[in-house]
PDB file of C-alpha atoms in Angstrom:
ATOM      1  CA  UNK U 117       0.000   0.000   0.000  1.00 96.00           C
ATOM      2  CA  UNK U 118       1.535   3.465  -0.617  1.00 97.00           C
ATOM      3  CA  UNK U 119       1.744   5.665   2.110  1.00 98.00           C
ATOM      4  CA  UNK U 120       3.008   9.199   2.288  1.00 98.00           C
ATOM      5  CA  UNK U 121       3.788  10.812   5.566  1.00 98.00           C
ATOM      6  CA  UNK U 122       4.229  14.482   5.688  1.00 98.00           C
ATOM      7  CA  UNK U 123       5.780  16.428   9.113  1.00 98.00           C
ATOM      8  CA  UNK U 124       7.509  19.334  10.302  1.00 98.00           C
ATOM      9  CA  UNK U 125       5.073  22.032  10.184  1.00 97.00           C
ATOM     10  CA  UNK U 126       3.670  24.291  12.827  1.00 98.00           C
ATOM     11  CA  UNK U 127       3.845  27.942  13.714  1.00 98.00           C
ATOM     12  CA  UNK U 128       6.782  30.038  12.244  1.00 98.00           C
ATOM     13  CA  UNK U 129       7.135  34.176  11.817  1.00 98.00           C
ATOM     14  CA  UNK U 130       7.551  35.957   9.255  1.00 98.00           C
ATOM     15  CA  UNK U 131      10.629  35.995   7.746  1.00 98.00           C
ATOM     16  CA  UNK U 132      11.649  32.393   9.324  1.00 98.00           C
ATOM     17  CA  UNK U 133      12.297  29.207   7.802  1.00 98.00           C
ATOM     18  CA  UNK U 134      10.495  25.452   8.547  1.00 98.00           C
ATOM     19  CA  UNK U 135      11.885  22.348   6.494  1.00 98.00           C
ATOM     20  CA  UNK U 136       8.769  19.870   5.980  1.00 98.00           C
ATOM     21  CA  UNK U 137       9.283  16.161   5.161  1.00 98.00           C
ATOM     22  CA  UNK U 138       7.667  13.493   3.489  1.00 98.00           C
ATOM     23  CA  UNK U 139       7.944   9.479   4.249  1.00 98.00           C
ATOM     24  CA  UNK U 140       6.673   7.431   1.651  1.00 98.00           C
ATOM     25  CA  UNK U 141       6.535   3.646   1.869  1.00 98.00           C
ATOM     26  CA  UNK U 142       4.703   0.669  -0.184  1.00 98.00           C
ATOM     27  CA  UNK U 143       6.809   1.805  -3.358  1.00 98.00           C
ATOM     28  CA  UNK U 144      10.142   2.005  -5.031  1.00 98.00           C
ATOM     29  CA  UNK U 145       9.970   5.583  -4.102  1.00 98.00           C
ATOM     30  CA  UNK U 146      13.609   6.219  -6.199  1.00 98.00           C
ATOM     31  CA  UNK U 147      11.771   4.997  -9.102  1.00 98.00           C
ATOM     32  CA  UNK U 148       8.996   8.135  -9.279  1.00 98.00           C
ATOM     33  CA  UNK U 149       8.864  11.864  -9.691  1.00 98.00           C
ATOM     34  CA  UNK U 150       7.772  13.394  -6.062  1.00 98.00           C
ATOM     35  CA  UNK U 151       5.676  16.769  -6.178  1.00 98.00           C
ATOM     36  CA  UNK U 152       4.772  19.296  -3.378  1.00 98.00           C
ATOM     37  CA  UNK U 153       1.154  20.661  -3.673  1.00 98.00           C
ATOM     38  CA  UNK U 154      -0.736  23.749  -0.809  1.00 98.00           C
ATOM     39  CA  UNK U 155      -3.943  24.914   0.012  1.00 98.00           C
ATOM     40  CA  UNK U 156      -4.408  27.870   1.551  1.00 98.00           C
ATOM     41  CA  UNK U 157      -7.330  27.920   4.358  1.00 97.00           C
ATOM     42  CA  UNK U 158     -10.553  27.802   2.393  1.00 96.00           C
ATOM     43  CA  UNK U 159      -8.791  28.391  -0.971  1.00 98.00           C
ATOM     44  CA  UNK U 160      -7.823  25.612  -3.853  1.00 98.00           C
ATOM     45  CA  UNK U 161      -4.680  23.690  -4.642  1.00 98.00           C
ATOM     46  CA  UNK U 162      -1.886  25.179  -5.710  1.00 98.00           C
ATOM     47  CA  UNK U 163       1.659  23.335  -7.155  1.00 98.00           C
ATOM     48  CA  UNK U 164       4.536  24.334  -5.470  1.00 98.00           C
ATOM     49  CA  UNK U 165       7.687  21.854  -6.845  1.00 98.00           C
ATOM     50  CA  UNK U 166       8.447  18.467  -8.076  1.00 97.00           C
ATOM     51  CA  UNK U 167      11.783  16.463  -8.263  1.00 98.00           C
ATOM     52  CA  UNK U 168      12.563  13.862 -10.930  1.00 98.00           C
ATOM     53  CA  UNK U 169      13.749  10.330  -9.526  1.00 98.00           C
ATOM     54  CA  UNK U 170      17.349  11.375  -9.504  1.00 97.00           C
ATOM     55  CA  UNK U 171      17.237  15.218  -8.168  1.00 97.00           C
ATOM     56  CA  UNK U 172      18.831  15.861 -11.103  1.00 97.00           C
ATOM     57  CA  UNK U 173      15.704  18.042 -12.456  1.00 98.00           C
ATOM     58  CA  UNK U 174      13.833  20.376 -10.458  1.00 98.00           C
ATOM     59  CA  UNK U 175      10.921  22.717 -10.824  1.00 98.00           C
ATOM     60  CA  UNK U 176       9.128  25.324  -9.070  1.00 98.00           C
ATOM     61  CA  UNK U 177       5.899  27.507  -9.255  1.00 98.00           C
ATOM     62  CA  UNK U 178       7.264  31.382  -9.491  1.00 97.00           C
ATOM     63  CA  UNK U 179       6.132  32.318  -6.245  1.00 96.00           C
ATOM     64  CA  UNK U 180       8.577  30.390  -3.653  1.00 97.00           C
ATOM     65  CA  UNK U 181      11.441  30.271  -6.387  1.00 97.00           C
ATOM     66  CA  UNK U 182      14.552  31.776  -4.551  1.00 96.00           C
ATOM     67  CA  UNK U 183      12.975  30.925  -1.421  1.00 97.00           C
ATOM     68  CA  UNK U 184      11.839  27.328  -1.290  1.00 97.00           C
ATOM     69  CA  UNK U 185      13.920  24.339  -1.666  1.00 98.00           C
ATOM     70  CA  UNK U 186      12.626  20.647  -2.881  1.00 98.00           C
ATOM     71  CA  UNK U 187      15.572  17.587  -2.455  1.00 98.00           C
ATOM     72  CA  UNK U 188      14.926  13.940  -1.718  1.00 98.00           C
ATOM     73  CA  UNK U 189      17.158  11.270  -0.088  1.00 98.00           C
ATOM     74  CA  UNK U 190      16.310   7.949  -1.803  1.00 98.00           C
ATOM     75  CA  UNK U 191      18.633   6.113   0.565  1.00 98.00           C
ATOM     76  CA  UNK U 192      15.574   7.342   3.481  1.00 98.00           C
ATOM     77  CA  UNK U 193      12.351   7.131   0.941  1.00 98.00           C
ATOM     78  CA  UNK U 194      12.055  11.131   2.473  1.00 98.00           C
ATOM     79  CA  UNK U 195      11.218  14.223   0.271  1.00 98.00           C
ATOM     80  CA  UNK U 196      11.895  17.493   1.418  1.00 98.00           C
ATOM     81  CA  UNK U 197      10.605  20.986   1.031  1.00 98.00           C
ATOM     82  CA  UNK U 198      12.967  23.803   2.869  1.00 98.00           C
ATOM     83  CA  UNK U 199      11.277  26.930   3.125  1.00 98.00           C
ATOM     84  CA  UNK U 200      12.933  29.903   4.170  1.00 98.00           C
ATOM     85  CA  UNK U 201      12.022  33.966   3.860  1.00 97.00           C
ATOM     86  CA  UNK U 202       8.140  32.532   4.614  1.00 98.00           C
ATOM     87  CA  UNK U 203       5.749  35.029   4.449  1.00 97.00           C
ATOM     88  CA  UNK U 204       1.739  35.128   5.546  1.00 97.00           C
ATOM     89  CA  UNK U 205       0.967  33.680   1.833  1.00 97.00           C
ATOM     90  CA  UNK U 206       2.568  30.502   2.387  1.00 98.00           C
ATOM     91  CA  UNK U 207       0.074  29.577   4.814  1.00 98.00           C
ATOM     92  CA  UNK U 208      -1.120  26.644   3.818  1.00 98.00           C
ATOM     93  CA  UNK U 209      -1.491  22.721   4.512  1.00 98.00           C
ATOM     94  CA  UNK U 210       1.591  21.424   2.041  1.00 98.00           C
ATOM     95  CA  UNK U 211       0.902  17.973   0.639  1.00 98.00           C
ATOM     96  CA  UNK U 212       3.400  15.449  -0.758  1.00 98.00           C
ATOM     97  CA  UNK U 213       2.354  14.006  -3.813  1.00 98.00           C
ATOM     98  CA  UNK U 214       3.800  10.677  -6.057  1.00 98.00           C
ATOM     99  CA  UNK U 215       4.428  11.097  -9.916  1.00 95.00           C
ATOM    100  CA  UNK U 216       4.218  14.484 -11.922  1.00 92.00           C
ATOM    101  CA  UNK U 217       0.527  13.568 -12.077  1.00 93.00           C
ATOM    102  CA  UNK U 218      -0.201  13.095  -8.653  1.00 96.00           C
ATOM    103  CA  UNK U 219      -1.436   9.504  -8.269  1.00 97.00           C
ATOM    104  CA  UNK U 220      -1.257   9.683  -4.484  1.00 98.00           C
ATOM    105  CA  UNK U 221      -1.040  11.804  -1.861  1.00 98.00           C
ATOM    106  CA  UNK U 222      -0.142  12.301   1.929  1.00 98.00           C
ATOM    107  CA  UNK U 223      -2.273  13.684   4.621  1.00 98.00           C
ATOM    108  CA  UNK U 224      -0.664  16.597   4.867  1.00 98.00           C
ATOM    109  CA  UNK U 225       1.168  19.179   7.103  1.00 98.00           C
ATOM    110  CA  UNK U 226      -0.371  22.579   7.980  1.00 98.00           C
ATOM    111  CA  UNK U 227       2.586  25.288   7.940  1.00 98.00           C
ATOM    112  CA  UNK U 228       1.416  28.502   9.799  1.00 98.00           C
ATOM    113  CA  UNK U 229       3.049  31.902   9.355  1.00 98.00           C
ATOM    114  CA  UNK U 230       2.075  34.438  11.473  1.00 97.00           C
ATOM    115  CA  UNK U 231       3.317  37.015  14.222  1.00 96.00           C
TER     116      UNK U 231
ATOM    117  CA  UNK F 172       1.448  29.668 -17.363  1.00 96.00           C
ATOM    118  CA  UNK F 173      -1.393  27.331 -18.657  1.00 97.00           C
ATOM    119  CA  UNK F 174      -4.620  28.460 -16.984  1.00 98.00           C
ATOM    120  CA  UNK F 175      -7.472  25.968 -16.645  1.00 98.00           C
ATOM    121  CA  UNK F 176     -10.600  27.277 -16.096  1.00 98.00           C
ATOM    122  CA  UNK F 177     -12.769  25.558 -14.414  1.00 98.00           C
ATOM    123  CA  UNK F 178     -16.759  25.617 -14.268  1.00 97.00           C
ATOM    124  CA  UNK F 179     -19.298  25.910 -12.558  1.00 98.00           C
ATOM    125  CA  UNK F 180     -17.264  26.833  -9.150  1.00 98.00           C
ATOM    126  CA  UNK F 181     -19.785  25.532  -7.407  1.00 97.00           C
ATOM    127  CA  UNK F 182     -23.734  23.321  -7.983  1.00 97.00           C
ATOM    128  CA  UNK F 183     -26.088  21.846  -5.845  1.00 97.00           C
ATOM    129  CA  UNK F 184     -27.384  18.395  -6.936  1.00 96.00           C
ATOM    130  CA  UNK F 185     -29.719  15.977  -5.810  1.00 95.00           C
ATOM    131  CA  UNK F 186     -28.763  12.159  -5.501  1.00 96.00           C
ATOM    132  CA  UNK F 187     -29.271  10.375  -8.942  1.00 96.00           C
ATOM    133  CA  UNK F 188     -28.830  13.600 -10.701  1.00 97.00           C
ATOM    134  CA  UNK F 189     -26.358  13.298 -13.294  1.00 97.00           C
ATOM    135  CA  UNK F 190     -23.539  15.912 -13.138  1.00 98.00           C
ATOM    136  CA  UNK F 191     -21.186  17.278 -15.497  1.00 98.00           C
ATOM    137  CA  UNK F 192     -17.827  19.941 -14.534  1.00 98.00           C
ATOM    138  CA  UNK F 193     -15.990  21.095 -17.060  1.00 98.00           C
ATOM    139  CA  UNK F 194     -11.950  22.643 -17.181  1.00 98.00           C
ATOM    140  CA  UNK F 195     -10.871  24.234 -20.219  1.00 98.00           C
ATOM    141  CA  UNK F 196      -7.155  24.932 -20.800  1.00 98.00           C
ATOM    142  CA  UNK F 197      -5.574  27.988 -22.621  1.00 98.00           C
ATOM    143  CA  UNK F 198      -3.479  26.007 -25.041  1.00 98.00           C
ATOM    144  CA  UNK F 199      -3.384  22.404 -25.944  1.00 98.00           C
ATOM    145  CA  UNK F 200      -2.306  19.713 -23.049  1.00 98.00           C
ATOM    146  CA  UNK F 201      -2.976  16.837 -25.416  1.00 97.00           C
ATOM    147  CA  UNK F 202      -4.794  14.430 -22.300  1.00 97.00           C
ATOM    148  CA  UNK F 203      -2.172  15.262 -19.661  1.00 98.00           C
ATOM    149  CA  UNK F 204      -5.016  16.180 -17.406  1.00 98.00           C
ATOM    150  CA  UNK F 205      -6.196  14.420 -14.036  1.00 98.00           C
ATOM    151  CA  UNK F 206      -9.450  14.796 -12.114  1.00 98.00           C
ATOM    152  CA  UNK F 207      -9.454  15.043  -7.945  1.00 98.00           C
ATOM    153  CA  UNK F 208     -12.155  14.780  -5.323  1.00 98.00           C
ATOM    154  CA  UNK F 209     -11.632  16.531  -2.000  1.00 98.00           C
ATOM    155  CA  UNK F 210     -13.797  16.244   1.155  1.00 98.00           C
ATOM    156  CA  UNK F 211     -13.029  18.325   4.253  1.00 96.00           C
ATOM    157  CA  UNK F 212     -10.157  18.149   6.029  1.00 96.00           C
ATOM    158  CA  UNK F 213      -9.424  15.470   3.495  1.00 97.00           C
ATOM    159  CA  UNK F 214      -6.277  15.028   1.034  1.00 98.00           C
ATOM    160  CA  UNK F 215      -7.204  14.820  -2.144  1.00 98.00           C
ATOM    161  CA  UNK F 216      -8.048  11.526  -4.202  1.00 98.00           C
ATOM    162  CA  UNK F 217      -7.483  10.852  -7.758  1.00 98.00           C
ATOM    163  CA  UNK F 218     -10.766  10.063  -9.892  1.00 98.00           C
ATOM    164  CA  UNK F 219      -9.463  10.456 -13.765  1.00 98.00           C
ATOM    165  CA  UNK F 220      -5.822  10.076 -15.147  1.00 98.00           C
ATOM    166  CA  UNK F 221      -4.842  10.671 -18.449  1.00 98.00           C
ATOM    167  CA  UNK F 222      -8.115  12.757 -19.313  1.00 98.00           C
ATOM    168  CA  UNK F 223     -10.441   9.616 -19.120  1.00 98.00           C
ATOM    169  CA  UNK F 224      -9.183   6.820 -17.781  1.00 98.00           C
ATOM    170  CA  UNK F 225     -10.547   5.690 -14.202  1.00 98.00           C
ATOM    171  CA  UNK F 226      -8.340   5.110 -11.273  1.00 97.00           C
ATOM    172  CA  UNK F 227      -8.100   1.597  -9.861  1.00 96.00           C
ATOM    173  CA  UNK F 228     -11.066   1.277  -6.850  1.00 96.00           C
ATOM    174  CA  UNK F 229     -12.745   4.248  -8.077  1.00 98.00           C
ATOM    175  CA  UNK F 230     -16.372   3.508  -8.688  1.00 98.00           C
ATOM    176  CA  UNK F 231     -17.927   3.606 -12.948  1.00 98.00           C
ATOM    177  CA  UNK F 232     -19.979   6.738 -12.365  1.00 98.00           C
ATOM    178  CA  UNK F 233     -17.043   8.716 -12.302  1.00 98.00           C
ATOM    179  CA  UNK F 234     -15.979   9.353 -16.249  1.00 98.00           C
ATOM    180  CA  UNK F 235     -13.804  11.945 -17.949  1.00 98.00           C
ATOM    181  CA  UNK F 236     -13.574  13.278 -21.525  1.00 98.00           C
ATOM    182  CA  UNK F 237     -11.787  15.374 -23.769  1.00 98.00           C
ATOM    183  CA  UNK F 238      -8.242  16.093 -25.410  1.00 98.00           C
ATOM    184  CA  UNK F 239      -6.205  19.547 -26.250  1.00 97.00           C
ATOM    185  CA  UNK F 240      -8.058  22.049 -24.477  1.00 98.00           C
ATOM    186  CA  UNK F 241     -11.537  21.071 -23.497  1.00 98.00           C
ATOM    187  CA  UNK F 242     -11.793  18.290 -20.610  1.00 98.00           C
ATOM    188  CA  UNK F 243     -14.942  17.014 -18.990  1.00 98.00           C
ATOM    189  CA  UNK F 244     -15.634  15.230 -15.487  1.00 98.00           C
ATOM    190  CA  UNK F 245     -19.062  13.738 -15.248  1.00 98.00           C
ATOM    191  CA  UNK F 246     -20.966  11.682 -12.814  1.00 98.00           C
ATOM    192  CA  UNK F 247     -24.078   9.695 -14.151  1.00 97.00           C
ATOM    193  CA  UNK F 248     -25.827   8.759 -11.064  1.00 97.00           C
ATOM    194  CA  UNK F 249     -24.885  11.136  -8.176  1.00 97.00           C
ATOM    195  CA  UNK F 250     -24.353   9.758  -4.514  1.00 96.00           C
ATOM    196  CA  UNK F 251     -24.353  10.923  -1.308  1.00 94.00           C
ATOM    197  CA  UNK F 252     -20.647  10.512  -0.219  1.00 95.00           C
ATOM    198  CA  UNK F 253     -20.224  12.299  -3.833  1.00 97.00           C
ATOM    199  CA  UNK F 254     -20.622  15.496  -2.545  1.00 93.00           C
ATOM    200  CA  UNK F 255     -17.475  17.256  -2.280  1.00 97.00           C
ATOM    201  CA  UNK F 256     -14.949  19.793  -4.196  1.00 98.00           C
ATOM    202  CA  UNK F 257     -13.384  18.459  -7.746  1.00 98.00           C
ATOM    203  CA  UNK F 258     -10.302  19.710  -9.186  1.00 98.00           C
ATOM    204  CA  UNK F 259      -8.194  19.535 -12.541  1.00 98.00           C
ATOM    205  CA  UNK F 260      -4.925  19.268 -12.641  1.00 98.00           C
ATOM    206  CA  UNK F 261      -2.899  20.000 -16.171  1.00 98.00           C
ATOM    207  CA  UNK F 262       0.815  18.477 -15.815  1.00 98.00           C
ATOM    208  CA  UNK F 263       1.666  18.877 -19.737  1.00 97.00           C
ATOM    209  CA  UNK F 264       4.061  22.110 -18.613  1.00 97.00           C
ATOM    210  CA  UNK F 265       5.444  23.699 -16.042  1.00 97.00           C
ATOM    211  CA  UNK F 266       4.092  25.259 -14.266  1.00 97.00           C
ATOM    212  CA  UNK F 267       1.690  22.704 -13.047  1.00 98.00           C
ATOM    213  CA  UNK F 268      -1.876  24.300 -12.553  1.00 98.00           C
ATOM    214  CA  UNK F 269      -4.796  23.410 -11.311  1.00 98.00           C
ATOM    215  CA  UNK F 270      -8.502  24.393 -11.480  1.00 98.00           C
ATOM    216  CA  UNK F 271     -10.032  26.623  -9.345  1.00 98.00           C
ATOM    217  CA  UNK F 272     -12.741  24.173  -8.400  1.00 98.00           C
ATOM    218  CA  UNK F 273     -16.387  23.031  -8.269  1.00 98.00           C
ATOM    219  CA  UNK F 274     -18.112  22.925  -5.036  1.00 98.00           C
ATOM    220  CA  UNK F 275     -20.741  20.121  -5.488  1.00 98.00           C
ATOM    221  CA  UNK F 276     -23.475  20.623  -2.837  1.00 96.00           C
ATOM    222  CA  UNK F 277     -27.058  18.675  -1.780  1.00 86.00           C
ATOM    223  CA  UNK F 278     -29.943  20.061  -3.544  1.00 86.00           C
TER     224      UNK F 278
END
């Protein structure tokens, strides 16, 4: 069964930086593209990054580029987003997603930032 | 950017009625295009992949259509655990976008 486990979110200020992670499990996990999805409170889904298999490609929505960093570490099945600079806009529950397409998801991690 | 515009944003329903949302992109995707429900405080699930093909355990009411820039999600018969927000997704280019939405709500 795939399962993706997102943590590391909470409360941070403006300005400040959170690193969210992503467990996955039931796949080959080095074997897919991993994507990063939000969703602001009350508002629709938005695409953040996405990381080919390798790490050797990566691409990001205009917004967080310069500020937001997606890696993976096959050897742990983890995916990564480091987010620093956050402002209020990047409130949001982040998801982890499998494949450029999205197949499955995680449950998600709510990332707060606020003074 | 691709935008996909997606309509209505929101209908109300009653169960058996059959339902049709619609996402139109602003320049060809070919049928790189997947369909999500979302309930509450839920993670989204994937309904359609590939414009029109049905996701394993995903139940035959659910169908998608279309190719290039016009893409349709229907349900024939709607349910009551139906009820929920549905989403496109385009991932032909980069960025990825999504639609906005359609609230689906009891009649």
């Amino acid at each position: 069964e795939v399962q993706l486990v997102e943590s590391g979110g909470g409360l941070v200020q403006p300005g400040g930086s959170l690193r969210l992670s992503c467990v996955a499990s039931g796949f080959t996990f080095s074997a897919y593209w991993m994507t990063w999805v939000r969703q602001a409170p009350g508002k629709g889904l938005e695409w953040v990054a996405n990381i080919k298999e390798d790490g050797s490609e990566k691409y990001y929505v205009d917004s967080v580029k310069g500020r937001i960093t997606i890696s993976r570490d096959n050897a742990k099945n983890s995916l990564y987003l480091q987010m620093n600079s956050l402002r209020a806009e990047d409130t949001a529950v982040y998801y982890c997603g499998r494949t450029t397409a999205i197949d499955y998801w995680g449950q998600g991690t709510l990332v707060t930032v606020s003074s | 950017d691709i935008q996909m515009t997606q309509s209505p944003s929101s209908l109300s329903a009653s169960i058996g009625d059959r339902v049709t949302i619609t996402c139109r992109a602003s320049q060809g995707i070919r049928n790189d295009l997947g369909w999500y429900q979302q309930k509450p405080g839920k993670a989204p699930k994937r309904l359609i992949y590939a414009a029109s093909s049905l996701q394993s355990g995903v139940p035959s009411r659910f169908s998608g259509s279309g190719s290039g820039t016009e893409f349709t999600l229907t349900i024939s018969s709607l349910q009551p655990e139906d009820f929920a927000t549905y989403y496109c997704l385009q991932h032909n280019s980069y960025p990825r976008t999504f639609g906005q939405g359609t609230k689906v709500e009891i009649k």
